Amino acid sequence: MEKCTKGYFEFDTRQDGLYLTVYPPQQGEPALDAGEVLYYIEKKNIYGCDITLIGDTVKKGATQEVTVKVSDETPYPVSEFGDYRISHDTMTLEAVFYPPFKGAVELTYEEIQKDLKNIGVISGISEEAIRLFLLEKRYFETYVLAKGTKAREGSDGYIEYTFNTSLKPTPKMNEDGTVDFHTLENVNHIKSGDVVAILHPEDRGDNGTDILGRPVYPRKVKRAVFRYGKNMEVSEDKLKLISKVDGHVTLENDKVFVSNVLELVDVDASTGDINYSGSVMIKGNVLAGFSVKAAGDISVSGIVEGATIIADGDITFNRGVQGMNKAVIKAGGNIVSKFIESASSVEAGGNIEADSILHSKVRAKGTIKASGRNGLIVGGEVRSICLVEAKNIGNEMGTATVVGVGVDPAAKKRVDELKTSLQKLGDSKIQLNQIMTALRKKQEIEGKLAPDKVELQQKTMRNLVMIEKDLTEQKNELEQLRQQLGEDVNARVRVSGNIYVGVKLIFGEQNYFIKEKRTFCQFVKDKADIKWQSL
């Protein structure tokens, strides 16, 4: 047997009884603990030993080899054995080895392996630890002979939102120390195609194996799923939530909502100015000094004070505009309002319809009608390309009122300017194309162009692109103006009630002053004259 360098003991069965030999430690190793001897005799059911004598012998054996008879019994010799201990989680096997009786059988590698198999240990066995014990024979010391493979813990799936989920409108502090309540970050704007949320799938982890060969499962993880309303779609890889519309996005109780209609109560210091890529619906009022801009339609159920309202689509005011001579209203489409009063500027790409238009500057490419119960146009300036219609225009007090129909003279002037500009752009395009043709031929002949010619080619190409852009824009503008000029032919002012003295009618470049009250009539342009006709 290999000699153990730490203090150890050895039993020897002789004819007259059982003897114990205690070997002292070597090279500074620890001495034998009497408890190891007592555990041994209890473990192997060795009876009749003198416990006190064993204790004294162990003490003496700390410094010298001592052999004493400790029992008259002659037990069967015990082979070298291991005391194997499996942890509660069955992930670790620890072994403490004990020496054999003198001359008894020692453990081999195969026998230890067999022991492990007998107790069910089949996985994670450390051959190195077994061989180490066999090499050094350090008794009463713990050897880790097997370790299970721990499960790799996974992680819960989660949703990453690409927008601010906790908007807190905060006024901007200006450099001069004043507070700007107009610019508040209170809306998460998005465009069609924007990713509003990203799903990070759960990681389920990997199973482990305990030393008995059984699977060890990681903890259960939570799966994340998109929760969302309308106007969204999930990407093909199921990992992105994408908006299908321009608008805004919000998160309510872990559910994503996208809408192209922004609903507000009032527009005031609590909201700041609104600039929205969809439509806006305001249930209350728009206070003076604030602005609402939308790429879609705008609807206001309350009063619009001296505010700015601009929409690419239609504008609807259920009550009306009290402009305070400050309100600016502009729609790409139609404007419908209960009334328009003291507005600085009202413009529509389509028609304008109101019950009354008072002391306001109003323009429309389509018709303008004051056709409600009152049907009034009084004060200010009202201009339409084709038709202005009202029950009553002006009043008995002779309030100065301007009503214009037909194309503004400035538009006719612009048509002439566009024709001249388009001719020049066309000539420039021809010259640039000639330069490009010459350079291409030169390149084909010589194989490549000199650096200065390459630079000229690139510059010419850039200029061509810019000219093409200008040509397209100016042609579109010219076409729109020509359509307006065509409508100018049938321009008229129609009155189903009264038109009063003090009203000035403008047809293109011609003016017509109402010198006497007229009823149920219309005014049209007949060649170079403006004439009235009965309805």
Coordinates of C-alpha atoms in Angstrom, one line a residue:
M1 CA 0.0 0.0 0.0
E2 CA 1.1 3.5 -0.8
K3 CA 2.0 5.3 2.4
C4 CA -0.3 8.1 3.4
T5 CA 1.7 11.2 4.3
K6 CA -0.9 12.5 6.8
G7 CA -1.5 10.7 10.1
Y8 CA -3.5 7.5 9.7
F9 CA -4.2 4.2 11.4
E10 CA -4.2 0.5 10.5
F11 CA -6.1 -2.4 12.2
D12 CA -4.5 -5.8 12.4
T13 CA -6.4 -9.0 13.3
R14 CA -4.1 -11.4 15.2
Q15 CA -4.8 -14.7 17.1
D16 CA -5.1 -12.9 20.4
G17 CA -7.2 -10.0 19.4
L18 CA -7.4 -6.8 17.4
Y19 CA -4.4 -4.4 17.3
L20 CA -4.3 -0.7 16.2
T21 CA -1.3 1.0 14.8
V22 CA -1.2 4.8 14.5
Y23 CA 1.2 6.3 12.1
P24 CA 2.5 9.9 12.7
P25 CA 2.1 12.5 9.9
Q26 CA 5.0 13.4 7.6
Q27 CA 6.2 16.6 6.0
G28 CA 4.0 18.8 8.3
E29 CA 0.8 17.0 7.4
P30 CA -2.0 16.9 10.0
A31 CA -2.1 14.2 12.7
L32 CA -4.8 11.6 13.0
D33 CA -8.2 12.6 14.5
A34 CA -9.5 10.0 17.0
G35 CA -13.0 10.6 15.6
E36 CA -12.0 8.9 12.3
V37 CA -11.1 5.7 14.2
L38 CA -14.3 5.8 16.2
Y39 CA -16.4 6.3 13.0
Y40 CA -14.5 3.4 11.4
I41 CA -15.3 0.9 14.1
E42 CA -18.9 2.0 14.2
K43 CA -19.2 1.9 10.4
K44 CA -17.8 -1.6 10.2
N45 CA -19.5 -2.9 13.4
I46 CA -16.2 -3.7 15.2
Y47 CA -17.1 -4.5 18.8
G48 CA -15.2 -4.8 22.1
C49 CA -12.7 -2.0 21.5
D50 CA -11.3 0.0 24.4
I51 CA -12.3 3.5 23.4
T52 CA -10.1 5.2 26.0
L53 CA -7.1 3.3 24.9
I54 CA -7.8 4.2 21.3
G55 CA -7.9 7.9 22.3
D56 CA -4.6 7.6 24.2
T57 CA -3.0 5.7 21.3
V58 CA -4.0 8.4 18.8
K59 CA -2.5 11.1 20.9
K60 CA 0.8 9.2 21.2
G61 CA 0.7 8.4 17.5
A62 CA 0.8 12.1 16.7
T63 CA 4.6 12.0 17.0
Q64 CA 5.6 8.4 16.8
E65 CA 4.3 5.1 15.4
V66 CA 2.4 3.3 18.1
T67 CA 0.8 -0.2 18.1
V68 CA -1.5 -1.4 20.9
K69 CA -4.0 -4.2 21.4
V70 CA -7.5 -2.6 21.6
S71 CA -9.8 -5.6 21.7
D72 CA -9.8 -9.3 22.4
E73 CA -12.1 -9.8 19.5
T74 CA -10.7 -11.0 16.1
P75 CA -13.0 -9.4 13.5
Y76 CA -12.8 -10.4 9.8
P77 CA -10.3 -8.0 8.1
V78 CA -11.9 -5.0 6.4
S79 CA -10.8 -4.0 3.0
E80 CA -10.0 -0.4 1.9
F81 CA -13.3 1.3 1.4
G82 CA -14.9 4.6 0.5
D83 CA -17.7 6.4 2.3
Y84 CA -19.8 7.8 -0.6
R85 CA -22.1 10.8 0.0
I86 CA -24.5 12.1 -2.6
S87 CA -25.7 15.7 -2.2
H88 CA -29.4 16.5 -1.7
D89 CA -29.6 17.9 -5.2
T90 CA -27.9 14.8 -6.6
M91 CA -25.4 17.1 -8.3
T92 CA -22.3 16.1 -6.4
L93 CA -20.7 12.9 -5.1
E94 CA -18.2 13.2 -2.3
A95 CA -16.1 10.3 -1.1
V96 CA -13.9 9.9 2.0
F97 CA -11.7 6.8 1.9
Y98 CA -10.6 4.7 4.9
P99 CA -7.5 2.4 5.1
P100 CA -7.8 -1.5 5.0
F101 CA -6.8 -3.9 7.7
K102 CA -3.3 -4.9 7.5
G103 CA -2.9 -7.3 4.6
A104 CA -6.5 -6.7 3.4
V105 CA -7.5 -5.8 -0.2
E106 CA -7.0 -2.3 -1.4
L107 CA -9.3 -0.5 -3.8
T108 CA -8.6 -0.4 -7.5
Y109 CA -9.8 2.1 -10.2
E110 CA -12.3 -0.5 -11.5
E111 CA -13.6 -1.3 -8.0
I112 CA -14.3 2.4 -7.3
Q113 CA -16.1 2.7 -10.6
K114 CA -18.1 -0.3 -9.7
D115 CA -19.0 1.2 -6.3
L116 CA -20.3 4.3 -8.0
K117 CA -22.4 2.3 -10.4
N118 CA -23.9 0.3 -7.5
I119 CA -25.1 3.5 -5.9
G120 CA -26.5 4.8 -9.2
V121 CA -23.8 7.3 -10.1
I122 CA -23.3 7.2 -13.9
S123 CA -22.8 10.8 -15.0
G124 CA -20.1 13.4 -14.4
I125 CA -17.6 11.0 -12.9
S126 CA -14.1 12.5 -12.5
E127 CA -11.6 9.9 -13.5
E128 CA -8.9 12.3 -12.5
A129 CA -10.2 12.5 -8.9
I130 CA -10.3 8.7 -8.6
R131 CA -6.7 8.4 -9.9
L132 CA -5.6 11.1 -7.6
F133 CA -6.8 9.3 -4.6
L134 CA -5.2 6.0 -5.8
L135 CA -1.9 7.9 -6.2
E136 CA -1.7 9.8 -2.9
K137 CA -4.0 7.8 -0.6
R138 CA -5.0 10.7 1.6
Y139 CA -7.5 9.1 4.0
F140 CA -10.2 10.9 5.9
E141 CA -10.1 13.7 3.2
T142 CA -13.0 14.6 0.9
Y143 CA -12.7 13.8 -2.8
V144 CA -15.3 15.0 -5.2
L145 CA -15.6 12.0 -7.5
A146 CA -18.6 13.2 -9.6
K147 CA -20.3 16.4 -10.5
G148 CA -23.5 16.9 -12.5
T149 CA -23.9 19.3 -15.3
K150 CA -25.9 22.3 -14.1
A151 CA -28.8 23.5 -16.2
R152 CA -28.0 26.7 -18.1
E153 CA -30.7 29.1 -16.9
G154 CA -32.6 31.0 -19.6
S155 CA -34.2 34.4 -19.5
D156 CA -37.7 35.7 -19.9
G157 CA -38.8 37.1 -23.2
Y158 CA -39.5 40.8 -23.3
I159 CA -40.8 43.5 -25.5
E160 CA -38.6 46.5 -26.3
Y161 CA -40.6 49.6 -27.2
T162 CA -39.0 52.0 -29.6
F163 CA -41.0 55.0 -28.4
N164 CA -41.2 56.9 -25.1
T165 CA -43.6 54.9 -23.0
S166 CA -43.9 57.6 -20.2
L167 CA -44.4 60.9 -21.9
K168 CA -44.4 63.8 -19.5
P169 CA -45.2 67.1 -21.3
T170 CA -42.6 69.5 -20.0
P171 CA -42.4 73.2 -21.2
K172 CA -39.2 74.4 -22.8
M173 CA -37.0 76.9 -21.0
N174 CA -35.9 79.7 -23.3
E175 CA -32.5 81.3 -23.1
D176 CA -34.0 84.5 -21.6
G177 CA -35.4 82.5 -18.7
T178 CA -39.0 82.6 -20.0
V179 CA -41.0 79.4 -20.3
D180 CA -42.3 78.1 -23.7
F181 CA -45.6 76.3 -23.2
H182 CA -46.0 75.8 -27.0
T183 CA -43.3 73.2 -27.5
L184 CA -44.2 70.1 -25.4
E185 CA -43.1 66.6 -26.2
N186 CA -46.5 65.0 -25.7
V187 CA -47.0 62.9 -28.8
N188 CA -45.0 59.9 -30.1
H189 CA -45.1 60.6 -33.8
I190 CA -44.5 57.7 -36.2
K191 CA -44.5 57.1 -39.9
S192 CA -45.9 54.1 -41.9
G193 CA -43.3 51.4 -41.8
D194 CA -41.8 52.5 -38.5
V195 CA -40.9 49.7 -36.0
V196 CA -42.8 50.5 -32.8
A197 CA -41.8 47.4 -30.8
I198 CA -39.2 44.6 -30.9
L199 CA -39.8 41.2 -29.5
H200 CA -36.8 39.6 -27.7
P201 CA -37.8 35.8 -27.5
E202 CA -37.4 33.9 -24.3
D203 CA -34.3 31.9 -23.8
R204 CA -35.4 28.5 -22.4
G205 CA -31.9 27.6 -21.3
D206 CA -30.4 24.1 -21.6
N207 CA -31.1 21.0 -19.5
G208 CA -28.4 19.8 -17.3
T209 CA -27.8 16.2 -15.9
D210 CA -27.3 15.1 -12.3
I211 CA -24.9 12.5 -11.3
L212 CA -27.6 9.8 -11.5
G213 CA -28.0 10.6 -15.2
R214 CA -31.4 12.3 -14.8
P215 CA -32.1 15.6 -16.6
V216 CA -31.9 18.8 -14.6
Y217 CA -34.3 21.4 -15.9
P218 CA -33.8 25.2 -15.9
R219 CA -36.4 27.4 -14.3
K220 CA -39.4 28.1 -16.5
V221 CA -39.2 31.3 -18.4
K222 CA -42.0 33.7 -19.5
R223 CA -42.8 34.0 -23.1
A224 CA -43.4 37.5 -24.5
V225 CA -46.0 38.2 -27.1
F226 CA -47.0 41.3 -29.0
R227 CA -50.3 42.9 -27.7
Y228 CA -51.5 45.5 -30.1
G229 CA -54.6 47.2 -31.7
K230 CA -55.3 48.2 -35.3
N231 CA -53.1 49.7 -37.9
M232 CA -50.1 47.5 -37.2
E233 CA -48.6 44.3 -38.5
V234 CA -46.0 41.8 -37.4
S235 CA -42.9 41.3 -39.5
E236 CA -42.2 38.0 -41.3
D237 CA -39.7 36.9 -38.7
K238 CA -42.3 37.7 -36.0
L239 CA -39.9 39.9 -34.1
K240 CA -41.0 43.4 -35.1
L241 CA -44.3 45.3 -34.7
I242 CA -44.6 47.7 -37.6
S243 CA -47.0 50.7 -38.0
K244 CA -49.1 50.6 -41.2
V245 CA -50.1 54.3 -41.0
D246 CA -48.6 57.7 -40.2
G247 CA -49.8 58.9 -36.8
H248 CA -48.9 58.4 -33.2
V249 CA -48.3 55.4 -30.9
T250 CA -49.2 54.9 -27.3
L251 CA -48.8 52.1 -24.7
E252 CA -51.8 51.2 -22.4
N253 CA -51.5 48.3 -20.0
D254 CA -48.8 46.6 -22.2
K255 CA -50.9 47.0 -25.3
V256 CA -49.6 49.1 -28.2
F257 CA -52.1 51.4 -30.0
V258 CA -51.4 53.2 -33.3
S259 CA -53.8 55.7 -34.7
N260 CA -53.7 58.2 -37.5
V261 CA -56.3 60.3 -35.6
L262 CA -55.0 62.3 -32.6
E263 CA -57.8 63.0 -30.1
L264 CA -57.4 65.9 -27.7
V265 CA -59.7 67.7 -25.3
D266 CA -58.3 71.2 -25.6
V267 CA -55.3 72.7 -27.2
D268 CA -53.7 75.0 -24.6
A269 CA -50.7 75.1 -22.3
S270 CA -51.3 71.5 -21.2
T271 CA -50.7 70.3 -24.8
G272 CA -48.6 73.0 -26.4
D273 CA -48.7 73.3 -30.2
I274 CA -49.7 70.3 -32.2
N275 CA -47.9 69.1 -35.3
Y276 CA -49.3 65.7 -36.3
S277 CA -48.7 63.5 -39.3
G278 CA -52.3 62.2 -39.4
S279 CA -55.7 63.7 -38.6
V280 CA -56.5 65.7 -35.4
M281 CA -59.9 65.7 -33.5
I282 CA -60.3 68.3 -30.8
K283 CA -63.3 67.9 -28.6
G284 CA -62.9 71.2 -26.9
N285 CA -61.4 74.6 -27.8
V286 CA -58.2 75.8 -29.4
L287 CA -56.9 78.8 -27.4
A288 CA -55.4 81.9 -28.8
G289 CA -51.7 81.8 -29.5
F290 CA -51.5 78.0 -30.1
S291 CA -51.3 76.2 -33.4
V292 CA -52.5 72.9 -34.8
K293 CA -51.0 71.4 -37.9
A294 CA -51.9 68.1 -39.4
A295 CA -51.1 66.1 -42.6
G296 CA -54.7 64.8 -42.6
D297 CA -58.0 66.5 -41.5
I298 CA -58.6 68.7 -38.5
S299 CA -61.9 68.8 -36.6
V300 CA -62.7 71.1 -33.6
S301 CA -65.9 70.8 -31.7
G302 CA -65.4 73.9 -29.7
I303 CA -64.3 77.5 -30.4
V304 CA -61.1 78.4 -32.3
E305 CA -59.7 81.6 -30.9
G306 CA -56.8 83.6 -32.3
A307 CA -55.0 80.4 -33.2
T308 CA -53.3 78.9 -36.2
I309 CA -55.0 75.8 -37.8
I310 CA -53.3 74.2 -40.8
A311 CA -54.3 70.9 -42.5
D312 CA -53.4 69.2 -45.7
G313 CA -56.9 67.8 -45.8
D314 CA -60.2 69.2 -44.7
I315 CA -61.0 71.5 -41.7
T316 CA -64.2 71.4 -39.8
F317 CA -65.2 73.8 -37.0
N318 CA -68.5 72.7 -35.3
R319 CA -68.9 76.0 -33.6
G320 CA -66.7 78.5 -35.3
V321 CA -63.7 80.9 -35.3
Q322 CA -63.4 83.9 -33.1
G323 CA -60.2 85.1 -34.6
M324 CA -59.3 88.2 -32.6
N325 CA -57.7 89.4 -35.9
K326 CA -54.9 86.8 -35.3
A327 CA -56.4 83.5 -36.4
V328 CA -54.8 81.8 -39.4
I329 CA -56.7 78.9 -41.0
K330 CA -55.4 77.0 -44.0
A331 CA -56.7 73.8 -45.6
G332 CA -55.5 71.8 -48.5
G333 CA -59.2 70.7 -48.9
N334 CA -62.4 72.2 -47.7
I335 CA -63.2 74.3 -44.7
V336 CA -66.6 74.1 -43.0
S337 CA -67.4 76.3 -40.0
K338 CA -70.4 77.5 -38.1
F339 CA -69.0 81.0 -38.4
I340 CA -65.8 82.9 -39.2
E341 CA -65.2 86.1 -37.4
S342 CA -62.2 88.5 -37.3
A343 CA -59.8 86.0 -38.8
S344 CA -56.5 87.3 -40.1
S345 CA -56.4 84.7 -43.0
V346 CA -58.6 81.8 -44.1
E347 CA -57.4 79.8 -47.2
A348 CA -58.8 76.6 -48.7
G349 CA -57.6 74.5 -51.6
G350 CA -61.2 73.4 -52.0
N351 CA -64.5 75.0 -50.9
I352 CA -65.4 77.2 -47.8
E353 CA -68.8 77.0 -46.2
A354 CA -70.0 78.9 -43.2
D355 CA -73.2 80.4 -41.7
S356 CA -71.5 83.8 -41.5
I357 CA -68.2 85.3 -42.5
L358 CA -67.5 88.6 -40.6
H359 CA -64.6 90.9 -40.9
S360 CA -62.2 88.3 -42.1
K361 CA -59.8 87.7 -45.0
V362 CA -61.0 84.6 -46.8
R363 CA -59.8 82.9 -50.0
A364 CA -60.7 79.7 -51.7
K365 CA -59.8 77.9 -54.9
G366 CA -63.3 76.4 -54.9
T367 CA -66.6 78.0 -53.9
I368 CA -67.3 80.2 -50.9
K369 CA -70.8 79.9 -49.5
A370 CA -72.5 81.7 -46.5
S371 CA -75.6 79.7 -46.8
G372 CA -76.7 78.9 -43.2
R373 CA -79.6 80.5 -41.3
N374 CA -77.9 83.9 -41.4
G375 CA -75.9 83.5 -44.5
L376 CA -73.9 86.7 -44.0
I377 CA -70.7 88.1 -45.5
V378 CA -70.0 91.4 -43.8
G379 CA -66.7 93.3 -43.7
G380 CA -63.2 92.0 -44.6
E381 CA -62.3 90.5 -48.0
V382 CA -63.7 87.3 -49.5
R383 CA -62.3 85.9 -52.7
S384 CA -63.1 82.7 -54.7
I385 CA -61.9 81.6 -58.1
C386 CA -65.4 80.6 -59.3
L387 CA -68.3 81.4 -56.9
V388 CA -69.1 83.5 -53.8
E389 CA -72.7 82.8 -52.6
A390 CA -74.5 84.3 -49.6
K391 CA -78.0 85.3 -48.4
N392 CA -76.8 88.8 -47.6
I393 CA -73.5 90.6 -48.4
G394 CA -72.7 93.8 -46.5
N395 CA -75.3 95.5 -44.3
E396 CA -77.5 98.5 -43.9
M397 CA -74.7 100.5 -42.2
G398 CA -72.6 100.3 -45.4
T399 CA -69.7 98.4 -43.8
A400 CA -66.9 98.1 -46.3
T401 CA -66.9 94.6 -47.7
V402 CA -64.8 93.3 -50.6
V403 CA -66.0 90.2 -52.5
G404 CA -63.7 88.9 -55.3
V405 CA -64.1 86.2 -57.9
G406 CA -61.9 85.0 -60.7
V407 CA -58.2 84.6 -60.8
D408 CA -56.0 87.0 -59.0
P409 CA -54.1 89.2 -61.5
A410 CA -50.9 88.0 -59.7
A411 CA -51.8 84.4 -60.9
K412 CA -51.9 85.6 -64.5
K413 CA -48.6 87.3 -64.1
R414 CA -47.2 84.1 -62.6
V415 CA -48.4 82.1 -65.7
D416 CA -46.3 84.4 -68.0
E417 CA -43.3 84.0 -65.7
L418 CA -43.6 80.2 -65.7
K419 CA -43.8 80.1 -69.5
T420 CA -40.6 82.2 -69.8
S421 CA -38.8 80.1 -67.1
L422 CA -39.8 76.8 -68.7
Q423 CA -38.5 78.0 -72.1
K424 CA -35.1 78.9 -70.5
L425 CA -35.0 75.6 -68.6
G426 CA -35.7 73.7 -71.8
D427 CA -32.9 75.4 -73.6
S428 CA -30.5 74.7 -70.8
K429 CA -31.5 71.1 -70.8
I430 CA -30.7 70.8 -74.5
Q431 CA -27.3 72.3 -74.0
L432 CA -26.4 70.1 -71.1
N433 CA -27.5 67.0 -73.1
Q434 CA -25.3 68.0 -75.9
I435 CA -22.3 68.3 -73.5
M436 CA -23.1 64.8 -72.1
T437 CA -23.3 63.3 -75.6
A438 CA -19.9 64.8 -76.6
L439 CA -18.3 63.5 -73.4
R440 CA -19.7 60.0 -73.9
K441 CA -18.3 59.9 -77.5
K442 CA -14.9 61.1 -76.3
Q443 CA -14.9 58.4 -73.6
E444 CA -15.8 55.7 -76.2
I445 CA -13.0 56.8 -78.5
E446 CA -10.2 57.4 -75.9
G447 CA -11.2 54.7 -73.4
K448 CA -11.4 57.1 -70.5
L449 CA -11.7 60.8 -69.7
A450 CA -9.1 63.2 -68.3
P451 CA -9.8 64.2 -64.7
D452 CA -11.1 67.7 -65.7
K453 CA -13.5 66.1 -68.2
V454 CA -14.7 63.6 -65.5
E455 CA -15.4 66.6 -63.2
L456 CA -17.3 68.3 -66.0
Q457 CA -19.3 65.2 -66.7
Q458 CA -20.3 64.9 -63.0
K459 CA -21.2 68.6 -62.8
T460 CA -23.3 68.4 -65.9
M461 CA -25.2 65.4 -64.6
R462 CA -25.9 67.2 -61.3
N463 CA -27.2 70.2 -63.3
L464 CA -29.4 68.0 -65.4
V465 CA -31.0 66.4 -62.3
M466 CA -31.7 69.9 -60.9
I467 CA -33.2 71.1 -64.1
E468 CA -35.5 68.1 -64.4
K469 CA -36.7 68.7 -60.9
D470 CA -37.4 72.4 -61.7
L471 CA -39.2 71.5 -64.9
T472 CA -41.5 69.0 -63.2
E473 CA -42.4 71.4 -60.4
Q474 CA -43.0 74.4 -62.7
K475 CA -45.1 72.3 -65.2
N476 CA -47.3 71.2 -62.3
E477 CA -47.8 74.7 -61.1
L478 CA -48.5 76.0 -64.6
E479 CA -51.2 73.3 -65.1
Q480 CA -52.9 74.2 -61.8
L481 CA -52.9 77.9 -62.7
R482 CA -54.3 77.1 -66.2
Q483 CA -57.2 75.2 -64.6
Q484 CA -57.9 78.2 -62.4
L485 CA -57.9 80.5 -65.4
G486 CA -60.4 78.2 -67.1
E487 CA -62.7 78.4 -64.1
D488 CA -62.4 82.2 -64.2
V489 CA -64.8 82.3 -67.2
N490 CA -67.8 81.3 -65.1
A491 CA -66.9 83.3 -62.0
R492 CA -69.9 84.9 -60.3
V493 CA -71.3 86.4 -57.1
R494 CA -74.8 85.1 -56.1
V495 CA -77.1 86.7 -53.5
S496 CA -80.3 85.0 -52.4
G497 CA -81.1 87.9 -50.1
N498 CA -79.7 91.4 -50.2
I499 CA -76.4 93.0 -51.3
Y500 CA -75.9 96.5 -49.8
V501 CA -74.1 99.7 -50.6
G502 CA -70.5 99.6 -49.4
V503 CA -69.8 96.3 -51.1
K504 CA -67.0 96.2 -53.6
L505 CA -66.9 93.4 -56.2
I506 CA -63.7 92.4 -57.9
F507 CA -63.7 90.3 -61.1
G508 CA -60.0 89.7 -62.0
E509 CA -58.7 93.2 -62.6
Q510 CA -62.0 94.9 -62.7
N511 CA -63.9 96.5 -59.8
Y512 CA -67.6 97.1 -59.3
F513 CA -69.1 99.1 -56.5
I514 CA -72.6 98.5 -55.3
K515 CA -74.3 101.9 -55.4
E516 CA -77.8 100.7 -54.5
K517 CA -79.3 97.8 -52.6
R518 CA -80.2 94.8 -54.7
T519 CA -82.1 91.7 -54.0
F520 CA -82.1 88.1 -55.3
C521 CA -79.5 88.6 -58.0
Q522 CA -76.1 87.5 -59.3
F523 CA -73.2 89.3 -60.7
V524 CA -71.2 88.0 -63.7
K525 CA -68.6 89.2 -66.1
D526 CA -69.9 89.9 -69.6
K527 CA -66.8 90.5 -71.8
A528 CA -65.3 93.7 -70.4
D529 CA -68.2 94.6 -68.2
I530 CA -69.6 93.4 -64.9
K531 CA -73.4 93.0 -64.9
W532 CA -76.1 92.0 -62.5
Q533 CA -78.9 89.6 -63.2
S534 CA -82.0 88.7 -61.4
L535 CA -82.4 85.2 -60.0

